[in-house]
PDB file of C-alpha atoms and ligand atoms in Angstrom:
ATOM      1  CA  MET A   1     -26.010   0.162  11.756  1.00 47.00           C
ATOM      2  CA  ARG A   2     -24.897  -0.110  15.388  1.00 42.00           C
ATOM      3  CA  MET A   3     -24.932   3.457  16.662  1.00 41.00           C
ATOM      4  CA  THR A   4     -22.775   3.211  19.793  1.00 43.00           C
ATOM      5  CA  ALA A   5     -19.290   4.712  19.910  1.00 41.00           C
ATOM      6  CA  MET A   6     -17.826   1.794  21.874  1.00 44.00           C
ATOM      7  CA  PRO A   7     -16.586  -1.375  20.205  1.00 50.00           C
ATOM      8  CA  ALA A   8     -18.330  -4.683  20.866  1.00 52.00           C
ATOM      9  CA  PRO A   9     -16.458  -7.995  20.651  1.00 50.00           C
ATOM     10  CA  ALA A  10     -17.462  -9.570  17.353  1.00 57.00           C
ATOM     11  CA  ARG A  11     -16.046 -10.953  14.166  1.00 61.00           C
ATOM     12  CA  PRO A  12     -18.294  -9.566  11.442  1.00 66.00           C
ATOM     13  CA  ALA A  13     -17.281 -10.743   8.003  1.00 85.00           C
ATOM     14  CA  VAL A  14     -17.542  -7.266   6.546  1.00 94.00           C
ATOM     15  CA  PRO A  15     -16.438  -4.099   8.354  1.00 97.00           C
ATOM     16  CA  GLN A  16     -19.275  -1.724   9.169  1.00 97.00           C
ATOM     17  CA  HIS A  17     -16.958   1.257   9.062  1.00 98.00           C
ATOM     18  CA  LEU A  18     -13.875   1.619   6.876  1.00 98.00           C
ATOM     19  CA  ALA A  19     -11.320   4.432   7.378  1.00 98.00           C
ATOM     20  CA  ILE A  20      -8.701   5.168   4.724  1.00 98.00           C
ATOM     21  CA  VAL A  21      -5.510   7.220   4.485  1.00 98.00           C
ATOM     22  CA  MET A  22      -5.235   7.763   0.735  1.00 98.00           C
ATOM     23  CA  ASP A  23      -1.479   8.135   0.342  1.00 98.00           C
ATOM     24  CA  GLY A  24       0.750   8.055  -2.723  1.00 98.00           C
ATOM     25  CA  ASN A  25      -0.890  10.478  -5.186  1.00 97.00           C
ATOM     26  CA  GLY A  26       2.261  12.577  -5.485  1.00 96.00           C
ATOM     27  CA  ARG A  27       4.549   9.608  -6.123  1.00 98.00           C
ATOM     28  CA  TRP A  28       2.082   8.162  -8.657  1.00 98.00           C
ATOM     29  CA  ALA A  29       2.334  11.414 -10.635  1.00 98.00           C
ATOM     30  CA  GLN A  30       6.102  11.674 -10.206  1.00 97.00           C
ATOM     31  CA  GLN A  31       6.542   8.138 -11.572  1.00 98.00           C
ATOM     32  CA  ARG A  32       4.814   9.397 -14.725  1.00 98.00           C
ATOM     33  CA  ARG A  33       6.798  12.652 -14.738  1.00 97.00           C
ATOM     34  CA  ARG A  34       3.614  14.606 -14.273  1.00 97.00           C
ATOM     35  CA  PRO A  35       2.788  17.366 -11.760  1.00 94.00           C
ATOM     36  CA  ARG A  36       1.532  16.186  -8.368  1.00 94.00           C
ATOM     37  CA  VAL A  37      -1.951  17.504  -9.073  1.00 94.00           C
ATOM     38  CA  VAL A  38      -2.342  14.865 -11.790  1.00 96.00           C
ATOM     39  CA  GLY A  39      -1.907  12.275  -9.031  1.00 97.00           C
ATOM     40  CA  HIS A  40      -4.573  13.955  -6.923  1.00 95.00           C
ATOM     41  CA  ARG A  41      -6.975  13.896  -9.892  1.00 96.00           C
ATOM     42  CA  ALA A  42      -6.293  10.185 -10.354  1.00 97.00           C
ATOM     43  CA  GLY A  43      -6.830   9.867  -6.593  1.00 97.00           C
ATOM     44  CA  ALA A  44     -10.298  11.366  -6.957  1.00 96.00           C
ATOM     45  CA  ARG A  45     -11.171   8.574  -9.422  1.00 96.00           C
ATOM     46  CA  ALA A  46     -10.040   5.999  -6.840  1.00 98.00           C
ATOM     47  CA  VAL A  47     -12.365   7.703  -4.334  1.00 97.00           C
ATOM     48  CA  ASN A  48     -15.334   7.080  -6.652  1.00 97.00           C
ATOM     49  CA  LEU A  49     -14.291   3.458  -7.105  1.00 98.00           C
ATOM     50  CA  THR A  50     -14.036   3.013  -3.327  1.00 98.00           C
ATOM     51  CA  ILE A  51     -17.509   4.482  -2.773  1.00 98.00           C
ATOM     52  CA  ASP A  52     -18.898   2.023  -5.377  1.00 98.00           C
ATOM     53  CA  PHE A  53     -17.098  -0.825  -3.604  1.00 98.00           C
ATOM     54  CA  CYS A  54     -18.575   0.132  -0.204  1.00 98.00           C
ATOM     55  CA  LEU A  55     -22.084   0.369  -1.664  1.00 98.00           C
ATOM     56  CA  GLN A  56     -21.709  -3.048  -3.304  1.00 97.00           C
ATOM     57  CA  ARG A  57     -20.328  -4.724  -0.187  1.00 97.00           C
ATOM     58  CA  GLY A  58     -22.833  -3.179   2.227  1.00 97.00           C
ATOM     59  CA  ILE A  59     -20.223  -1.264   4.214  1.00 98.00           C
ATOM     60  CA  GLY A  60     -22.209   1.325   6.174  1.00 97.00           C
ATOM     61  CA  ALA A  61     -19.586   4.022   6.737  1.00 98.00           C
ATOM     62  CA  LEU A  62     -16.490   5.200   4.881  1.00 98.00           C
ATOM     63  CA  THR A  63     -14.198   7.865   6.322  1.00 98.00           C
ATOM     64  CA  LEU A  64     -11.550   9.280   3.996  1.00 97.00           C
ATOM     65  CA  PHE A  65      -8.565  11.389   4.992  1.00 97.00           C
ATOM     66  CA  ALA A  66      -8.647  13.961   2.177  1.00 96.00           C
ATOM     67  CA  PHE A  67      -6.608  16.790   3.715  1.00 94.00           C
ATOM     68  CA  SER A  68      -4.875  16.947   7.069  1.00 94.00           C
ATOM     69  CA  SER A  69      -4.484  20.018   9.273  1.00 92.00           C
ATOM     70  CA  GLU A  70      -0.789  19.747   8.437  1.00 92.00           C
ATOM     71  CA  ASN A  71      -1.365  19.655   4.632  1.00 94.00           C
ATOM     72  CA  TRP A  72      -1.946  23.451   4.643  1.00 96.00           C
ATOM     73  CA  GLY A  73       1.851  23.680   4.867  1.00 95.00           C
ATOM     74  CA  ARG A  74       2.339  22.143   1.366  1.00 93.00           C
ATOM     75  CA  PRO A  75       3.416  24.395  -1.524  1.00 93.00           C
ATOM     76  CA  GLU A  76       0.770  27.018  -2.265  1.00 93.00           C
ATOM     77  CA  GLU A  77       0.275  25.708  -5.791  1.00 91.00           C
ATOM     78  CA  GLU A  78      -0.535  22.188  -4.574  1.00 92.00           C
ATOM     79  CA  VAL A  79      -2.916  23.428  -1.854  1.00 93.00           C
ATOM     80  CA  GLY A  80      -4.685  25.621  -4.436  1.00 92.00           C
ATOM     81  CA  ALA A  81      -4.985  22.694  -6.874  1.00 91.00           C
ATOM     82  CA  LEU A  82      -6.380  20.439  -4.158  1.00 93.00           C
ATOM     83  CA  MET A  83      -8.954  23.085  -3.171  1.00 93.00           C
ATOM     84  CA  LYS A  84     -10.049  23.373  -6.804  1.00 92.00           C
ATOM     85  CA  LEU A  85     -10.323  19.599  -6.996  1.00 93.00           C
ATOM     86  CA  PHE A  86     -12.456  19.455  -3.829  1.00 93.00           C
ATOM     87  CA  LEU A  87     -14.758  22.197  -5.116  1.00 91.00           C
ATOM     88  CA  ASN A  88     -15.151  20.502  -8.514  1.00 93.00           C
ATOM     89  CA  ALA A  89     -15.781  17.121  -6.912  1.00 92.00           C
ATOM     90  CA  LEU A  90     -18.435  18.620  -4.653  1.00 90.00           C
ATOM     91  CA  GLU A  91     -20.145  20.315  -7.590  1.00 90.00           C
ATOM     92  CA  ARG A  92     -19.961  17.248  -9.801  1.00 94.00           C
ATOM     93  CA  GLU A  93     -20.616  14.306  -7.495  1.00 95.00           C
ATOM     94  CA  VAL A  94     -23.104  15.291  -4.824  1.00 96.00           C
ATOM     95  CA  ASP A  95     -26.331  14.835  -6.843  1.00 97.00           C
ATOM     96  CA  GLU A  96     -25.249  11.342  -7.847  1.00 97.00           C
ATOM     97  CA  LEU A  97     -24.191  10.449  -4.288  1.00 97.00           C
ATOM     98  CA  HIS A  98     -27.571  11.660  -3.069  1.00 98.00           C
ATOM     99  CA  ARG A  99     -29.367   9.569  -5.699  1.00 98.00           C
ATOM    100  CA  ARG A 100     -27.461   6.505  -4.443  1.00 97.00           C
ATOM    101  CA  GLY A 101     -28.435   7.060  -0.802  1.00 97.00           C
ATOM    102  CA  VAL A 102     -25.079   8.363   0.418  1.00 98.00           C
ATOM    103  CA  ARG A 103     -24.959  10.756   3.354  1.00 98.00           C
ATOM    104  CA  VAL A 104     -21.993  13.132   3.015  1.00 97.00           C
ATOM    105  CA  ARG A 105     -20.384  14.808   6.006  1.00 97.00           C
ATOM    106  CA  PHE A 106     -17.161  16.695   6.609  1.00 96.00           C
ATOM    107  CA  ILE A 107     -15.032  16.551   9.734  1.00 97.00           C
ATOM    108  CA  GLY A 108     -12.216  18.954  10.534  1.00 96.00           C
ATOM    109  CA  GLU A 109     -11.561  22.650  10.883  1.00 95.00           C
ATOM    110  CA  ARG A 110     -14.069  23.912   8.370  1.00 93.00           C
ATOM    111  CA  GLU A 111     -13.427  27.559   9.163  1.00 95.00           C
ATOM    112  CA  ARG A 112     -10.040  27.299   7.453  1.00 94.00           C
ATOM    113  CA  PHE A 113     -11.624  26.781   4.017  1.00 94.00           C
ATOM    114  CA  VAL A 114     -12.648  29.621   1.727  1.00 93.00           C
ATOM    115  CA  ASP A 115     -16.328  30.580   1.590  1.00 95.00           C
ATOM    116  CA  PRO A 116     -17.257  28.817  -1.696  1.00 93.00           C
ATOM    117  CA  ILE A 117     -15.949  25.484  -0.387  1.00 93.00           C
ATOM    118  CA  ARG A 118     -17.615  25.943   3.004  1.00 94.00           C
ATOM    119  CA  ALA A 119     -20.902  26.768   1.289  1.00 95.00           C
ATOM    120  CA  ARG A 120     -20.612  23.658  -0.927  1.00 94.00           C
ATOM    121  CA  MET A 121     -19.849  21.482   2.092  1.00 95.00           C
ATOM    122  CA  ALA A 122     -22.943  22.806   3.881  1.00 96.00           C
ATOM    123  CA  THR A 123     -25.126  22.241   0.798  1.00 96.00           C
ATOM    124  CA  ALA A 124     -23.830  18.691   0.342  1.00 95.00           C
ATOM    125  CA  GLU A 125     -24.511  17.899   3.991  1.00 97.00           C
ATOM    126  CA  ALA A 126     -28.002  19.412   3.918  1.00 97.00           C
ATOM    127  CA  GLN A 127     -28.947  17.742   0.629  1.00 97.00           C
ATOM    128  CA  THR A 128     -27.875  14.263   1.777  1.00 98.00           C
ATOM    129  CA  ALA A 129     -28.777  14.530   5.479  1.00 98.00           C
ATOM    130  CA  GLY A 130     -31.701  12.096   5.177  1.00 98.00           C
ATOM    131  CA  ASN A 131     -29.674   9.294   3.545  1.00 98.00           C
ATOM    132  CA  GLY A 132     -28.372   6.256   5.388  1.00 96.00           C
ATOM    133  CA  ARG A 133     -27.186   3.644   2.902  1.00 98.00           C
ATOM    134  CA  LEU A 134     -23.574   4.799   3.220  1.00 98.00           C
ATOM    135  CA  HIS A 135     -22.187   7.421   5.596  1.00 98.00           C
ATOM    136  CA  LEU A 136     -19.376   9.087   3.643  1.00 97.00           C
ATOM    137  CA  ASN A 137     -17.228  11.179   5.958  1.00 97.00           C
ATOM    138  CA  ILE A 138     -14.575  13.374   4.417  1.00 96.00           C
ATOM    139  CA  ALA A 139     -11.837  14.448   6.815  1.00 96.00           C
ATOM    140  CA  ALA A 140     -10.722  17.850   5.531  1.00 94.00           C
ATOM    141  CA  SER A 141      -8.325  20.043   7.493  1.00 94.00           C
ATOM    142  CA  TYR A 142      -8.656  17.315  10.088  1.00 96.00           C
ATOM    143  CA  GLY A 143      -6.235  16.244  12.797  1.00 97.00           C
ATOM    144  CA  GLY A 144      -6.836  13.591  15.447  1.00 98.00           C
ATOM    145  CA  ARG A 145      -5.080  15.576  18.164  1.00 97.00           C
ATOM    146  CA  GLN A 146      -7.060  18.682  17.224  1.00 97.00           C
ATOM    147  CA  ASP A 147     -10.249  16.560  17.414  1.00 98.00           C
ATOM    148  CA  ILE A 148      -9.425  15.370  20.938  1.00 98.00           C
ATOM    149  CA  ALA A 149      -8.429  18.901  22.011  1.00 98.00           C
ATOM    150  CA  ALA A 150     -11.768  20.229  20.710  1.00 97.00           C
ATOM    151  CA  ALA A 151     -13.607  17.554  22.706  1.00 98.00           C
ATOM    152  CA  ALA A 152     -11.619  18.555  25.824  1.00 98.00           C
ATOM    153  CA  ARG A 153     -12.538  22.214  25.248  1.00 98.00           C
ATOM    154  CA  ALA A 154     -16.236  21.365  24.875  1.00 98.00           C
ATOM    155  CA  LEU A 155     -16.210  19.319  28.080  1.00 98.00           C
ATOM    156  CA  ALA A 156     -14.278  22.049  29.916  1.00 98.00           C
ATOM    157  CA  ARG A 157     -16.884  24.621  28.806  1.00 98.00           C
ATOM    158  CA  GLU A 158     -19.693  22.421  30.148  1.00 97.00           C
ATOM    159  CA  ALA A 159     -17.834  21.953  33.433  1.00 98.00           C
ATOM    160  CA  ALA A 160     -17.097  25.688  33.739  1.00 97.00           C
ATOM    161  CA  ALA A 161     -20.790  26.446  33.152  1.00 97.00           C
ATOM    162  CA  GLY A 162     -21.663  24.081  36.016  1.00 97.00           C
ATOM    163  CA  ARG A 163     -23.495  21.612  33.752  1.00 97.00           C
ATOM    164  CA  LEU A 164     -20.934  18.817  34.115  1.00 97.00           C
ATOM    165  CA  ASP A 165     -19.148  17.405  37.151  1.00 97.00           C
ATOM    166  CA  PRO A 166     -15.452  16.984  36.117  1.00 97.00           C
ATOM    167  CA  GLU A 167     -15.407  13.692  38.031  1.00 96.00           C
ATOM    168  CA  ARG A 168     -17.945  12.354  35.553  1.00 95.00           C
ATOM    169  CA  ILE A 169     -15.727  12.908  32.525  1.00 97.00           C
ATOM    170  CA  ASP A 170     -15.137   9.342  31.388  1.00 97.00           C
ATOM    171  CA  GLN A 171     -14.435   7.568  28.095  1.00 97.00           C
ATOM    172  CA  ALA A 172     -18.066   7.763  27.060  1.00 97.00           C
ATOM    173  CA  ALA A 173     -18.110  11.533  27.657  1.00 97.00           C
ATOM    174  CA  VAL A 174     -15.026  12.071  25.486  1.00 98.00           C
ATOM    175  CA  ALA A 175     -16.333   9.654  22.820  1.00 98.00           C
ATOM    176  CA  ALA A 176     -19.536  11.692  22.646  1.00 97.00           C
ATOM    177  CA  HIS A 177     -17.590  14.864  21.805  1.00 98.00           C
ATOM    178  CA  VAL A 178     -15.078  13.692  19.202  1.00 98.00           C
ATOM    179  CA  ALA A 179     -15.873  13.594  15.479  1.00 98.00           C
ATOM    180  CA  LEU A 180     -18.247  10.874  14.211  1.00 98.00           C
ATOM    181  CA  ALA A 181     -19.624  10.334  17.713  1.00 98.00           C
ATOM    182  CA  ASP A 182     -22.860   8.950  16.275  1.00 97.00           C
ATOM    183  CA  LEU A 183     -21.148   6.221  14.253  1.00 98.00           C
ATOM    184  CA  PRO A 184     -19.452   3.025  15.401  1.00 97.00           C
ATOM    185  CA  PRO A 185     -15.660   3.452  15.399  1.00 97.00           C
ATOM    186  CA  PRO A 186     -13.849   2.201  12.290  1.00 98.00           C
ATOM    187  CA  ASP A 187     -13.481  -1.592  12.148  1.00 97.00           C
ATOM    188  CA  LEU A 188     -10.807  -1.490   9.480  1.00 98.00           C
ATOM    189  CA  PHE A 189      -8.172   1.144   8.654  1.00 98.00           C
ATOM    190  CA  ILE A 190      -6.417   1.019   5.306  1.00 98.00           C
ATOM    191  CA  ARG A 191      -3.364   3.063   4.380  1.00 98.00           C
ATOM    192  CA  THR A 192      -1.943   2.991   0.881  1.00 98.00           C
ATOM    193  CA  GLY A 193       1.475   4.255  -0.233  1.00 98.00           C
ATOM    194  CA  GLY A 194       3.754   2.059   1.867  1.00 98.00           C
ATOM    195  CA  ASP A 195       4.073   4.024   5.108  1.00 98.00           C
ATOM    196  CA  CYS A 196       2.941   2.214   8.253  1.00 98.00           C
ATOM    197  CA  ARG A 197       1.643   5.030  10.414  1.00 97.00           C
ATOM    198  CA  ILE A 198      -1.616   6.701  11.404  1.00 97.00           C
ATOM    199  CA  SER A 199      -0.458  10.306  10.754  1.00 96.00           C
ATOM    200  CA  ASN A 200      -2.857  12.025  13.168  1.00 97.00           C
ATOM    201  CA  PHE A 201      -6.012  10.469  11.672  1.00 98.00           C
ATOM    202  CA  LEU A 202      -8.911   9.588  14.055  1.00 98.00           C
ATOM    203  CA  LEU A 203      -6.592   8.928  17.022  1.00 98.00           C
ATOM    204  CA  TRP A 204      -9.374   8.366  19.542  1.00 98.00           C
ATOM    205  CA  GLN A 205     -11.644   6.438  17.198  1.00 98.00           C
ATOM    206  CA  LEU A 206      -8.954   3.995  15.979  1.00 98.00           C
ATOM    207  CA  ALA A 207      -8.150   2.570  19.427  1.00 97.00           C
ATOM    208  CA  TYR A 208      -9.327  -0.975  18.547  1.00 95.00           C
ATOM    209  CA  THR A 209      -9.438  -0.726  14.771  1.00 97.00           C
ATOM    210  CA  GLU A 210      -7.735  -3.408  12.669  1.00 97.00           C
ATOM    211  CA  LEU A 211      -4.908  -1.834  10.646  1.00 98.00           C
ATOM    212  CA  TRP A 212      -4.004  -2.840   7.076  1.00 98.00           C
ATOM    213  CA  PHE A 213      -1.156  -1.329   5.073  1.00 98.00           C
ATOM    214  CA  THR A 214      -0.241  -1.708   1.422  1.00 98.00           C
ATOM    215  CA  GLU A 215       2.581  -0.472  -0.823  1.00 98.00           C
ATOM    216  CA  THR A 216       0.041   0.259  -3.583  1.00 98.00           C
ATOM    217  CA  LEU A 217      -0.254   3.967  -4.352  1.00 98.00           C
ATOM    218  CA  TRP A 218      -3.741   5.391  -3.865  1.00 98.00           C
ATOM    219  CA  PRO A 219      -4.543   6.068  -7.564  1.00 98.00           C
ATOM    220  CA  ASP A 220      -3.773   2.393  -8.329  1.00 98.00           C
ATOM    221  CA  VAL A 221      -6.353   1.085  -5.855  1.00 98.00           C
ATOM    222  CA  ASP A 222      -8.988  -1.189  -7.355  1.00 98.00           C
ATOM    223  CA  ALA A 223     -11.766  -3.464  -6.100  1.00 98.00           C
ATOM    224  CA  GLY A 224      -9.363  -6.429  -5.956  1.00 98.00           C
ATOM    225  CA  LEU A 225      -7.080  -4.632  -3.532  1.00 98.00           C
ATOM    226  CA  LEU A 226      -9.973  -3.456  -1.345  1.00 98.00           C
ATOM    227  CA  GLN A 227     -11.299  -7.019  -1.311  1.00 98.00           C
ATOM    228  CA  ARG A 228      -7.858  -8.302  -0.190  1.00 98.00           C
ATOM    229  CA  ALA A 229      -8.051  -5.937   2.775  1.00 98.00           C
ATOM    230  CA  LEU A 230     -11.552  -7.174   3.600  1.00 97.00           C
ATOM    231  CA  ASP A 231     -10.464 -10.816   3.322  1.00 96.00           C
ATOM    232  CA  ASP A 232      -7.563 -10.171   5.680  1.00 96.00           C
ATOM    233  CA  TYR A 233      -9.945  -8.407   8.099  1.00 96.00           C
ATOM    234  CA  ALA A 234     -12.394 -11.329   7.987  1.00 94.00           C
ATOM    235  CA  GLY A 235      -9.637 -13.653   9.211  1.00 91.00           C
ATOM    236  CA  ARG A 236      -8.677 -11.570  12.215  1.00 92.00           C
ATOM    237  CA  GLU A 237      -9.746 -12.134  15.779  1.00 83.00           C
ATOM    238  CA  ARG A 238     -10.783  -8.904  17.490  1.00 84.00           C
ATOM    239  CA  ARG A 239     -10.299  -9.304  21.201  1.00 81.00           C
ATOM    240  CA  PHE A 240     -10.741  -5.763  22.566  1.00 84.00           C
ATOM    241  CA  GLY A 241      -8.350  -6.597  25.416  1.00 85.00           C
ATOM    242  CA  LEU A 242     -10.067  -9.894  26.304  1.00 85.00           C
ATOM    243  CA  THR A 243      -8.722 -13.436  25.777  1.00 84.00           C
ATOM    244  CA  SER A 244      -9.422 -15.719  22.825  1.00 84.00           C
ATOM    245  CA  ALA A 245     -11.341 -18.090  25.118  1.00 84.00           C
ATOM    246  CA  GLN A 246     -13.579 -15.272  26.341  1.00 81.00           C
ATOM    247  CA  ILE A 247     -14.312 -14.165  22.778  1.00 82.00           C
ATOM    248  CA  ALA A 248     -15.088 -17.755  21.749  1.00 80.00           C
ATOM    249  CA  ALA A 249     -17.490 -18.093  24.691  1.00 85.00           C
ATOM    250  CA  MET A 250     -19.278 -14.894  23.679  1.00 82.00           C
ATOM    251  CA  GLU A 251     -19.645 -16.079  20.101  1.00 77.00           C
ATOM    252  CA  THR A 252     -21.019 -19.525  21.051  1.00 77.00           C
ATOM    253  CA  PRO A 253     -24.803 -19.428  21.326  1.00 70.00           C
ATOM    254  CA  ALA A 254     -25.981 -20.378  24.848  1.00 63.00           C
TER     255      ALA A 254
HETATM  256  C1  FPP B 301      -1.848  12.011  -0.055  1.00 94.89           C
HETATM  257  O1  FPP B 301      -0.961  11.697  -1.116  1.00 94.89           O
HETATM  258  C2  FPP B 301      -3.092  12.536  -0.572  1.00 94.89           C
HETATM  259  C3  FPP B 301      -3.605  13.785  -0.295  1.00 94.89           C
HETATM  260  C4  FPP B 301      -2.946  14.761   0.596  1.00 94.89           C
HETATM  261  C5  FPP B 301      -4.844  14.248  -0.924  1.00 94.89           C
HETATM  262  C6  FPP B 301      -5.960  13.257  -1.027  1.00 94.89           C
HETATM  263  C7  FPP B 301      -6.891  13.743  -2.046  1.00 94.89           C
HETATM  264  C8  FPP B 301      -7.505  12.991  -2.964  1.00 94.89           C
HETATM  265  C9  FPP B 301      -7.450  11.511  -3.016  1.00 94.89           C
HETATM  266  C10 FPP B 301      -8.266  13.707  -4.022  1.00 94.89           C
HETATM  267  C11 FPP B 301      -9.712  13.769  -3.986  1.00 94.89           C
HETATM  268  C12 FPP B 301     -10.428  13.577  -2.710  1.00 94.89           C
HETATM  269  C13 FPP B 301     -11.749  13.803  -2.571  1.00 94.89           C
HETATM  270  C14 FPP B 301     -12.407  13.480  -1.289  1.00 94.89           C
HETATM  271  C15 FPP B 301     -12.563  14.344  -3.691  1.00 94.89           C
HETATM  272  P1  FPP B 301       0.426  12.464  -1.190  1.00 94.89           P
HETATM  273  O2  FPP B 301       0.227  13.693  -2.014  1.00 94.89           O
HETATM  274  O3  FPP B 301       0.951  12.722   0.190  1.00 94.89           O
HETATM  275  O4  FPP B 301       1.306  11.423  -1.956  1.00 94.89           O
HETATM  276  P2  FPP B 301       2.872  11.192  -1.780  1.00 94.89           P
HETATM  277  O5  FPP B 301       3.070  10.602  -0.404  1.00 94.89           O
HETATM  278  O6  FPP B 301       3.192  10.226  -2.860  1.00 94.89           O
HETATM  279  O7  FPP B 301       3.543  12.511  -1.958  1.00 94.89           O
END
């Protein structure tokens, strides 16, 4: 996997890094007159299916928006149910993910979670740290603006300590301090559930990402839908601010 944080003009058939906003669990449950948590449980099954899909297609990194910084404001009962679901999923799935070569990491404000979840996150990360077949990044209590603010704080601390000249703070310096700095930025962003917005996910990292939206609710996602997104991606021309002619010249062997 390319390990730079900056995009390179290219038209790879398969995205190296897929980022997903998994929206629509609540509506899926409501349509069935069931409590919202039933939708989240069905959503967890779609997560497993998506991991299988990425492993089969050779996608190297998958970043899932599981819980935003703003989601703490949901009704207490729903937050509690989601926490239980996360804990159960961590207890149940990590051995199998490890066996399949998946590296699990969490991004976001970890200190906001209760101790048992934090401990499970740390164990999952330590157990799978040596894997590289698929980087599975779970954004939990994550916000893109918070991510950028944290990077600014880290750079400011370095500058205040005299280790960094403020004039040298450039894109590469910020990119090195935001979440997932060691991975290429997402090539493809998928959002289910019908809304066409980014909702404070990976704001810095999505600058040149191809966006794909679908009305399908997250629990209804299947391999066919994920493949449709990949097919659409494969037909796009990524220009990174250049012209079509320039991209064509770069892609033609000398
Ligand atoms: C958004 O749907 C979804 C969430 C806030 C939670 C996502 C969680 C999962 C998919 C469960 C398991 C995840 C892992 C990583 C084990 P929504 O509730 O906002 O749906 P709505 O827009 O229909 O109300």
